[in-house]
CSV table of C-alpha atoms in Angstrom, one decimal:
chain,number,residue,atom,x,y,z
A,194,MET,CA,-6.7,85.0,123.0
A,195,TRP,CA,-5.0,87.4,120.5
A,196,LEU,CA,-4.9,90.1,123.2
A,197,VAL,CA,-3.0,87.8,125.5
A,198,PHE,CA,-0.8,86.6,122.7
A,199,LYS,CA,0.2,90.2,121.6
A,200,LYS,CA,0.8,91.2,125.2
A,201,GLU,CA,3.1,88.1,125.8
A,202,ILE,CA,4.9,88.7,122.5
A,203,LYS,CA,5.7,92.3,123.4
A,204,GLU,CA,7.1,91.2,126.8
A,205,LEU,CA,9.0,88.4,125.0
A,206,LEU,CA,10.6,90.8,122.6
A,207,ARG,CA,11.7,93.1,125.5
A,208,ASP,CA,13.5,90.3,127.2
A,209,ARG,CA,17.1,90.2,126.0
A,210,LYS,CA,17.7,86.8,127.6
A,211,THR,CA,14.8,85.2,125.5
A,212,LEU,CA,16.0,86.9,122.3
A,213,PHE,CA,19.5,85.5,123.0
A,214,PHE,CA,18.2,81.9,123.2
A,215,MET,CA,15.9,82.4,120.2
A,216,ILE,CA,18.3,84.2,117.8
A,217,ALA,CA,21.9,84.5,118.9
A,218,LEU,CA,22.3,80.9,120.1
A,219,PRO,CA,21.2,79.1,116.9
A,220,LEU,CA,22.4,81.7,114.4
A,221,LEU,CA,25.9,82.6,115.8
A,222,ILE,CA,26.8,80.9,119.1
A,223,PHE,CA,26.3,77.2,118.2
A,224,PRO,CA,28.0,77.5,114.8
A,225,LEU,CA,30.8,79.4,116.5
A,226,ILE,CA,31.2,76.7,119.2
A,227,ILE,CA,31.2,73.9,116.6
A,228,GLY,CA,33.7,75.8,114.5
A,229,ILE,CA,36.0,76.4,117.5
A,230,VAL,CA,35.7,72.7,118.5
A,231,GLY,CA,36.7,71.7,115.0
A,232,PHE,CA,39.6,74.1,114.9
A,233,VAL,CA,40.9,73.1,118.3
A,234,SER,CA,40.6,69.4,117.4
A,235,LYS,CA,42.6,69.9,114.2
A,236,GLN,CA,45.3,71.9,116.1
A,237,ALA,CA,45.6,69.1,118.6
A,238,ILE,CA,45.9,66.4,115.9
A,239,ASP,CA,48.5,68.5,114.0
A,240,LYS,CA,50.5,69.0,117.2
A,241,ALA,CA,50.4,65.3,118.0
A,242,GLU,CA,51.6,64.5,114.5
A,243,THR,CA,54.5,67.0,114.5
A,244,GLN,CA,55.6,66.6,118.2
A,245,VAL,CA,59.2,65.4,118.7
A,246,LEU,CA,58.8,62.0,120.5
A,247,ASN,CA,61.4,61.0,123.1
A,248,TYR,CA,62.1,57.3,122.8
A,249,ALA,CA,64.2,54.5,124.2
A,250,LEU,CA,65.3,51.5,122.1
A,251,ILE,CA,66.0,48.1,123.5
A,252,GLY,CA,67.8,45.6,121.3
A,253,SER,CA,68.9,48.2,118.7
A,254,GLN,CA,71.8,45.9,117.6
A,255,TYR,CA,69.3,43.5,116.1
A,256,ALA,CA,67.5,46.2,113.9
A,257,PRO,CA,69.9,48.7,112.4
A,258,ASP,CA,67.3,49.6,109.8
A,259,ILE,CA,64.8,50.7,112.4
A,260,VAL,CA,67.5,52.6,114.2
A,261,LYS,CA,68.2,54.5,110.9
A,262,GLU,CA,64.5,55.2,110.4
A,263,LEU,CA,64.2,56.7,113.9
A,264,GLN,CA,67.2,59.0,113.3
A,265,GLN,CA,64.9,61.9,112.3
A,266,PRO,CA,65.6,64.8,114.8
A,267,GLU,CA,62.5,66.7,113.7
A,268,LYS,CA,60.3,63.7,114.7
A,269,PHE,CA,62.2,61.5,117.3
A,270,LYS,CA,64.8,62.0,120.0
A,271,LEU,CA,66.7,59.0,121.5
A,272,VAL,CA,67.0,58.8,125.3
A,273,GLU,CA,69.4,56.4,126.9
A,274,ILE,CA,67.9,54.3,129.7
A,275,GLU,CA,69.3,51.4,131.8
A,276,GLY,CA,68.7,47.9,130.7
A,277,ASN,CA,66.6,47.0,133.8
A,278,ALA,CA,64.5,50.2,133.7
A,279,ASP,CA,60.9,50.1,134.6
A,280,TYR,CA,59.2,51.1,131.3
A,281,THR,CA,55.9,52.0,132.9
A,282,SER,CA,57.6,54.4,135.4
A,283,ILE,CA,59.8,56.2,132.8
A,284,ILE,CA,56.8,56.7,130.5
A,285,ARG,CA,54.6,57.9,133.3
A,286,ASN,CA,57.2,60.5,134.5
A,287,GLU,CA,57.5,61.6,130.8
A,288,THR,CA,61.2,60.7,130.5
A,289,VAL,CA,60.3,59.0,127.3
A,290,ASP,CA,57.1,58.9,125.2
A,291,PHE,CA,57.7,55.3,124.2
A,292,VAL,CA,60.0,52.3,124.5
A,293,LEU,CA,60.6,50.0,121.5
A,294,GLU,CA,61.8,46.5,122.3
A,295,ILE,CA,63.4,44.6,119.4
A,296,PRO,CA,63.6,40.7,119.8
A,297,GLU,CA,66.7,38.7,119.1
A,298,ASN,CA,65.1,36.9,116.1
A,299,TYR,CA,64.5,40.2,114.3
A,300,SER,CA,65.9,39.6,110.8
A,301,ASN,CA,65.1,40.2,107.2
A,302,ASP,CA,65.4,36.4,106.7
A,303,VAL,CA,61.8,35.7,107.9
A,304,LEU,CA,61.8,32.2,106.3
A,305,LYS,CA,64.6,31.2,108.7
A,306,ASN,CA,63.9,33.2,111.9
A,307,GLY,CA,60.1,33.3,111.8
A,308,GLN,CA,57.8,36.1,112.9
A,309,ALA,CA,59.5,38.8,115.1
A,310,ASN,CA,57.4,40.3,117.9
A,311,VAL,CA,58.4,43.9,118.3
A,312,LYS,CA,57.0,45.4,121.5
A,313,LEU,CA,55.9,49.1,121.8
A,314,TYR,CA,55.4,50.4,125.3
A,315,PHE,CA,53.6,53.8,125.5
A,316,ASN,CA,50.7,55.6,127.3
A,317,ASP,CA,47.7,55.2,125.0
A,318,ALA,CA,45.3,57.1,127.2
A,319,GLY,CA,45.5,60.4,125.5
A,320,LEU,CA,45.9,61.7,121.9
A,321,ASN,CA,49.5,61.2,121.1
A,322,LEU,CA,49.5,59.2,117.8
A,323,VAL,CA,52.6,57.3,119.0
A,324,TYR,CA,51.4,53.9,117.7
A,325,ARG,CA,50.6,55.3,114.3
A,326,ARG,CA,53.9,57.0,113.9
A,327,VAL,CA,56.0,54.1,115.0
A,328,ASN,CA,53.9,51.6,113.1
A,329,GLU,CA,54.6,53.4,109.9
A,330,ILE,CA,58.3,52.7,110.4
A,331,VAL,CA,57.9,49.1,111.5
A,332,LYS,CA,55.3,48.4,108.7
A,333,SER,CA,57.7,49.6,106.0
A,334,GLN,CA,60.4,47.3,107.3
A,335,SER,CA,57.9,44.4,107.5
A,336,GLU,CA,57.0,44.9,103.9
A,337,LEU,CA,60.6,44.9,102.8
A,338,PHE,CA,61.2,41.6,104.7
A,339,GLN,CA,58.1,40.2,103.2
A,340,GLN,CA,59.2,41.1,99.7
A,341,SER,CA,62.7,39.6,100.3
A,342,ALA,CA,61.1,36.3,101.4
A,343,PHE,CA,58.9,36.2,98.4
A,344,THR,CA,61.8,36.9,96.0
A,345,SER,CA,63.8,34.1,97.6
A,346,LEU,CA,60.8,31.7,97.1
A,347,GLY,CA,60.5,32.8,93.4
A,348,LEU,CA,56.9,33.9,93.7
A,349,ASP,CA,55.4,36.2,91.2
A,350,ALA,CA,53.0,39.1,92.1
A,351,ALA,CA,49.8,37.0,91.8
A,352,GLU,CA,51.2,34.2,94.0
A,353,GLN,CA,52.4,36.8,96.5
A,354,SER,CA,49.0,38.3,96.8
A,355,ALA,CA,47.3,34.9,97.1
A,356,LEU,CA,49.7,33.8,99.8
A,357,ILE,CA,49.2,37.0,101.8
A,358,GLU,CA,45.5,36.9,101.6
A,359,PRO,CA,44.1,33.6,100.3
A,360,LEU,CA,40.5,34.8,100.5
A,361,VAL,CA,39.3,38.3,99.9
A,362,LEU,CA,35.9,39.7,100.9
A,363,GLU,CA,35.4,42.6,98.6
A,364,LYS,CA,33.1,45.3,99.9
A,365,VAL,CA,30.9,46.9,97.2
A,366,ASN,CA,29.1,49.9,98.7
A,367,THR,CA,25.8,50.5,96.8
A,368,ALA,CA,25.1,53.7,98.8
A,369,ASP,CA,26.0,57.0,97.1
A,370,ASP,CA,27.9,59.8,98.8
A,371,ARG,CA,24.7,61.5,100.1
A,372,GLU,CA,23.5,58.3,101.7
A,373,ASN,CA,26.9,57.8,103.3
A,374,TRP,CA,27.2,61.3,104.7
A,375,GLY,CA,23.5,61.4,105.6
A,376,GLU,CA,23.9,58.3,107.8
A,377,LYS,CA,26.7,59.9,109.7
A,378,ILE,CA,25.4,63.5,109.9
A,379,GLY,CA,21.6,63.0,109.7
A,380,GLY,CA,21.6,61.0,112.9
A,381,MET,CA,23.2,63.8,114.9
A,382,LEU,CA,21.0,66.6,113.5
A,383,PRO,CA,18.0,66.0,115.8
A,384,TYR,CA,20.3,66.4,118.9
A,385,LEU,CA,21.2,69.9,117.8
A,386,LEU,CA,17.8,71.0,116.5
A,387,PHE,CA,15.6,69.6,119.2
A,388,LEU,CA,17.7,70.9,122.1
A,389,ILE,CA,17.9,74.3,120.5
A,390,CYS,CA,14.1,74.4,120.0
A,391,LEU,CA,13.6,73.2,123.6
A,392,THR,CA,16.0,75.9,124.9
A,393,GLY,CA,14.3,78.6,122.8
A,394,ALA,CA,10.8,77.7,124.2
A,395,MET,CA,12.0,77.2,127.7
A,396,ALA,CA,12.9,80.8,128.5
A,397,PRO,CA,9.5,82.4,127.7
A,398,ALA,CA,7.6,79.4,129.2
A,399,THR,CA,9.3,79.9,132.5
A,400,ASP,CA,8.4,83.6,132.5
A,401,ILE,CA,4.8,83.6,131.4
A,402,GLY,CA,3.6,81.0,133.9
A,403,ALA,CA,5.8,80.8,137.0
A,404,GLY,CA,7.2,84.3,136.4
A,405,GLU,CA,3.7,85.8,136.4
A,406,LYS,CA,2.9,84.0,139.6
A,407,GLU,CA,6.1,85.4,141.2
A,408,ARG,CA,5.3,89.0,140.1
A,409,GLY,CA,1.7,88.7,141.2
A,410,THR,CA,0.3,89.6,137.8
A,411,LEU,CA,-1.4,86.3,137.2
A,412,GLU,CA,-4.3,87.2,139.5
A,413,THR,CA,-4.9,90.4,137.5
A,414,LEU,CA,-5.0,88.4,134.3
A,415,LEU,CA,-7.4,85.9,135.7
A,416,ILE,CA,-10.0,88.5,136.8
A,417,SER,CA,-9.9,90.1,133.4
A,418,PRO,CA,-13.0,89.4,131.1
A,419,ILE,CA,-10.9,87.1,128.9
A,420,ASP,CA,-11.9,83.4,128.9
A,421,ARG,CA,-9.3,81.2,130.7
A,422,ASN,CA,-9.1,78.9,127.7
A,423,LYS,CA,-8.1,81.9,125.5
A,424,ILE,CA,-5.5,82.9,128.1
A,425,VAL,CA,-4.0,79.5,127.9
A,426,MET,CA,-4.1,79.5,124.1
A,427,GLY,CA,-2.4,83.0,124.0
A,428,LYS,CA,0.4,81.8,126.3
A,429,PHE,CA,0.7,78.5,124.4
A,430,LEU,CA,1.0,80.4,121.1
A,431,THR,CA,3.7,82.7,122.6
A,432,ILE,CA,5.8,79.7,123.6
A,433,ALA,CA,5.2,77.9,120.4
A,434,PHE,CA,6.1,81.1,118.4
A,435,ALA,CA,9.4,81.4,120.3
A,436,GLY,CA,10.2,77.7,119.7
A,437,THR,CA,9.2,77.9,116.1
A,438,MET,CA,11.2,81.0,115.4
A,439,THR,CA,14.2,79.3,117.1
A,440,ALA,CA,13.6,76.3,114.8
A,441,LEU,CA,13.3,78.5,111.7
A,442,ILE,CA,16.4,80.5,112.6
A,443,THR,CA,18.4,77.3,113.3
A,444,VAL,CA,17.5,75.8,109.9
A,445,LEU,CA,18.2,79.1,108.2
A,446,SER,CA,21.5,79.3,110.1
A,447,MET,CA,22.4,75.8,108.8
A,448,VAL,CA,21.7,76.8,105.2
A,449,ILE,CA,23.5,80.2,105.5
A,450,TRP,CA,26.6,78.7,107.2
A,451,GLY,CA,26.5,75.8,104.7
A,452,LEU,CA,26.6,78.3,101.8
A,453,VAL,CA,29.2,80.4,103.4
A,454,LEU,CA,31.5,77.4,104.0
A,455,SER,CA,30.8,75.8,100.6
A,456,GLN,CA,30.7,78.8,98.3
A,457,GLY,CA,32.6,81.5,100.2
A,458,MET,CA,35.4,79.4,101.8
A,459,ALA,CA,35.2,76.5,99.2
A,460,ILE,CA,35.4,73.7,101.7
A,461,LYS,CA,35.0,70.6,99.6
A,462,PHE,CA,33.3,68.4,102.2
A,463,VAL,CA,30.7,71.0,102.9
A,464,ALA,CA,30.2,71.9,99.2
A,465,ASP,CA,29.6,68.2,98.3
A,466,PHE,CA,27.2,67.9,101.2
A,467,MET,CA,25.2,71.1,100.4
A,468,ALA,CA,25.1,70.3,96.7
A,469,GLN,CA,23.1,67.1,97.4
A,470,ILE,CA,20.4,68.5,99.8
A,471,ALA,CA,17.5,70.4,98.2
A,472,ILE,CA,15.7,73.4,99.7
A,473,LEU,CA,12.6,71.2,100.0
A,474,ASP,CA,14.5,68.9,102.4
A,475,PHE,CA,15.4,71.9,104.6
A,476,LEU,CA,11.8,73.1,104.4
A,477,LEU,CA,10.5,69.7,105.5
A,478,ILE,CA,13.0,69.5,108.4
A,479,PHE,CA,11.6,72.9,109.6
A,480,LEU,CA,7.9,71.9,109.1
A,481,MET,CA,8.4,68.6,111.1
A,482,LEU,CA,9.9,70.7,113.9
A,483,VAL,CA,6.7,72.7,114.3
A,484,PRO,CA,4.5,70.0,115.9
A,485,VAL,CA,7.4,68.9,118.0
A,486,VAL,CA,7.7,72.5,119.3
A,487,ALA,CA,4.0,72.4,120.0
A,488,ILE,CA,4.6,69.3,122.2
A,489,PHE,CA,7.4,71.1,124.0
A,490,SER,CA,5.3,74.2,124.5
A,491,ALA,CA,2.3,72.3,126.0
A,492,VAL,CA,4.6,70.5,128.5
A,493,LEU,CA,6.6,73.5,129.4
A,494,LEU,CA,3.5,75.7,129.9
A,495,SER,CA,2.0,73.0,132.2
A,496,ILE,CA,5.2,72.8,134.2
A,497,SER,CA,5.4,76.6,134.4
A,498,ILE,CA,1.7,76.9,135.6
A,499,TYR,CA,2.4,74.3,138.3
A,500,ALA,CA,5.6,75.8,139.6
A,501,LYS,CA,5.4,78.3,142.5
A,502,SER,CA,8.4,80.3,141.3
A,503,PHE,CA,10.8,81.0,138.4
A,504,LYS,CA,13.5,78.9,140.1
A,505,GLU,CA,11.2,76.0,140.8
A,506,ALA,CA,10.0,76.0,137.1
A,507,GLN,CA,13.6,75.9,135.9
A,508,SER,CA,14.3,72.9,138.2
A,509,TYR,CA,11.3,71.0,136.8
A,510,MET,CA,12.2,71.9,133.2
A,511,GLY,CA,15.9,70.8,133.4
A,512,PRO,CA,15.3,67.1,133.3
A,513,MET,CA,13.3,67.6,130.1
A,514,THR,CA,16.5,67.7,128.2
A,515,ILE,CA,17.1,64.0,129.1
A,516,LEU,CA,13.6,63.1,128.2
A,517,VAL,CA,14.1,64.6,124.8
A,518,VAL,CA,17.5,62.9,124.2
A,519,VAL,CA,16.1,59.4,124.9
A,520,PRO,CA,13.8,59.2,121.9
A,521,ILE,CA,16.5,60.6,119.7
A,522,MET,CA,18.9,57.9,120.9
A,523,LEU,CA,16.2,55.3,120.0
A,524,ALA,CA,16.4,56.5,116.4
A,525,LEU,CA,20.2,55.7,116.3
A,526,LEU,CA,19.8,52.1,117.4
A,527,PRO,CA,20.4,49.4,114.8
A,528,GLY,CA,17.3,48.1,113.2
A,529,VAL,CA,15.2,51.1,114.1
A,530,GLU,CA,13.9,52.5,110.8
A,531,LEU,CA,11.1,54.8,109.6
A,532,LYS,CA,8.7,51.9,109.0
A,533,GLY,CA,5.8,50.3,110.8
A,534,GLY,CA,5.2,51.3,114.4
A,535,TRP,CA,8.4,53.5,114.6
A,536,ALA,CA,6.8,56.0,112.2
A,537,TRP,CA,4.1,56.7,114.9
A,538,VAL,CA,6.5,57.2,117.8
A,539,PRO,CA,6.7,61.0,118.5
A,540,ILE,CA,10.1,62.6,118.3
A,541,THR,CA,11.7,59.3,117.4
A,542,ASN,CA,9.9,59.4,114.1
A,543,VAL,CA,10.9,63.0,113.4
A,544,SER,CA,14.6,62.0,114.2
A,545,LEU,CA,14.4,59.1,111.8
A,546,ALA,CA,12.7,61.3,109.1
A,547,MET,CA,15.5,63.9,109.4
A,548,LYS,CA,18.1,61.3,108.9
A,549,GLU,CA,16.2,59.9,105.9
A,550,LEU,CA,15.8,63.4,104.4
A,551,VAL,CA,19.6,64.1,104.7
A,552,LYS,CA,20.3,60.6,103.2
A,553,GLY,CA,17.9,61.2,100.3
A,554,THR,CA,16.0,58.0,101.0
A,555,MET,CA,12.9,59.5,102.6
A,556,ASP,CA,9.6,57.7,102.0
A,557,TYR,CA,7.3,60.7,101.8
A,558,TYR,CA,4.1,58.7,102.6
A,559,GLN,CA,5.5,58.3,106.2
A,560,LEU,CA,4.9,62.0,106.6
A,561,PHE,CA,1.2,61.3,107.3
A,562,ALA,CA,2.2,59.1,110.3
A,563,ILE,CA,4.8,61.6,111.5
A,564,PHE,CA,2.6,64.6,111.4
A,565,GLY,CA,-0.5,62.7,112.5
A,566,SER,CA,1.0,61.2,115.6
A,567,THR,CA,2.9,64.3,116.6
A,568,VAL,CA,-0.2,66.6,116.1
A,569,ILE,CA,-2.4,64.2,118.1
A,570,ILE,CA,0.1,64.1,121.0
A,571,ALA,CA,0.5,67.9,120.9
A,572,GLY,CA,-3.3,68.3,120.9
A,573,ALA,CA,-3.7,65.9,123.9
A,574,LEU,CA,-1.0,67.7,125.8
A,575,PHE,CA,-2.5,71.1,125.1
A,576,ALA,CA,-5.9,69.8,126.3
A,577,PHE,CA,-4.2,68.7,129.5
A,578,CYS,CA,-2.6,72.2,129.7
A,579,VAL,CA,-6.1,73.8,129.5
A,580,TYR,CA,-7.4,71.4,132.2
A,581,TRP,CA,-4.4,72.2,134.4
A,582,PHE,CA,-4.8,75.9,134.1
A,583,ASN,CA,-8.4,75.6,135.2
A,584,GLN,CA,-7.5,73.9,138.4
A,585,GLU,CA,-7.5,76.5,141.3
A,586,LYS,CA,-5.3,74.2,143.5
A,587,VAL,CA,-2.6,74.3,140.8
A,588,LEU,CA,-2.8,78.0,140.1
A,589,PHE,CA,-2.6,79.0,143.7
A,590,ARG,CA,-0.3,76.4,145.3
């Protein structure tokens, strides 16, 4: 078994593609991609906020105050249009970014003229922030009109507040910052970790099963004096080692990049988040990934043994990504918690546990169910893998 394991590990370390999936991907590529996506998103939002918007104003004579607010050349540019213009067409052909239509009853005397319905025509399909930027202007005018009406009615501040909002439902959040951030970030963490572990195990699994068939070296291995069960164990350990190393490097990458961003670059959000998560939490996240990797390894090795060629193995392994994502999605559904039967559902229970660890609300007794169920499933799948490898009709399809 160890002879096979050492032989596979040597071949694994010689394969640059496998090393890329195991080390470069979780340590550098994924953090780099996430960083680039964040940077590009911020640039897009900044551009949308500072872009000069072309606009047309209908009924400007009724709202000189809004006309004045829109006279900011660094933000807005007036475009004259005909009174009977098709607003949809001129927005679609990008003559203007929006059309603002002021009604005749627009007035600061709201007690006399009632509510004015100001219409904003714009294309809301993309990121343009038109509504937010125009609404800031209209909202400020609305508050001035409201204040004027209250003054004419002789209402004090308390009466004004009561009139605006007779009933208030005050939200008192009992969750601390860690629980709030953990709910948002912890739920997404399994997507990243599971898929990276699966990818890290997939490359060697394809090679040491289907790859050996294709190269014709599997027959040589089978006629060697090594017991078949030990051959399977050696190959299984190789795949599990690759997946586990990928998991370890991924978790270490999270810690390292978290420290770099929080301590080195002093990013407050990351610093607050990292300050609330202990090393023990990261260690438990890694340990829970180990039996999950064992499940992936057993399934991937079974597929690789069955496949006739490298390409066929890749075709069979591709849909595994979807099969992994489904139990992670279950962990995000409302009402699904790390209690009762859910603590025994493989992959879903680990996803829930990761979220609880990040939130700081983990019930550590549930670790027995998590490790117990995951190890049992992994053992059963490995037993199937051994059975599968001993089937001549499978080995020589």
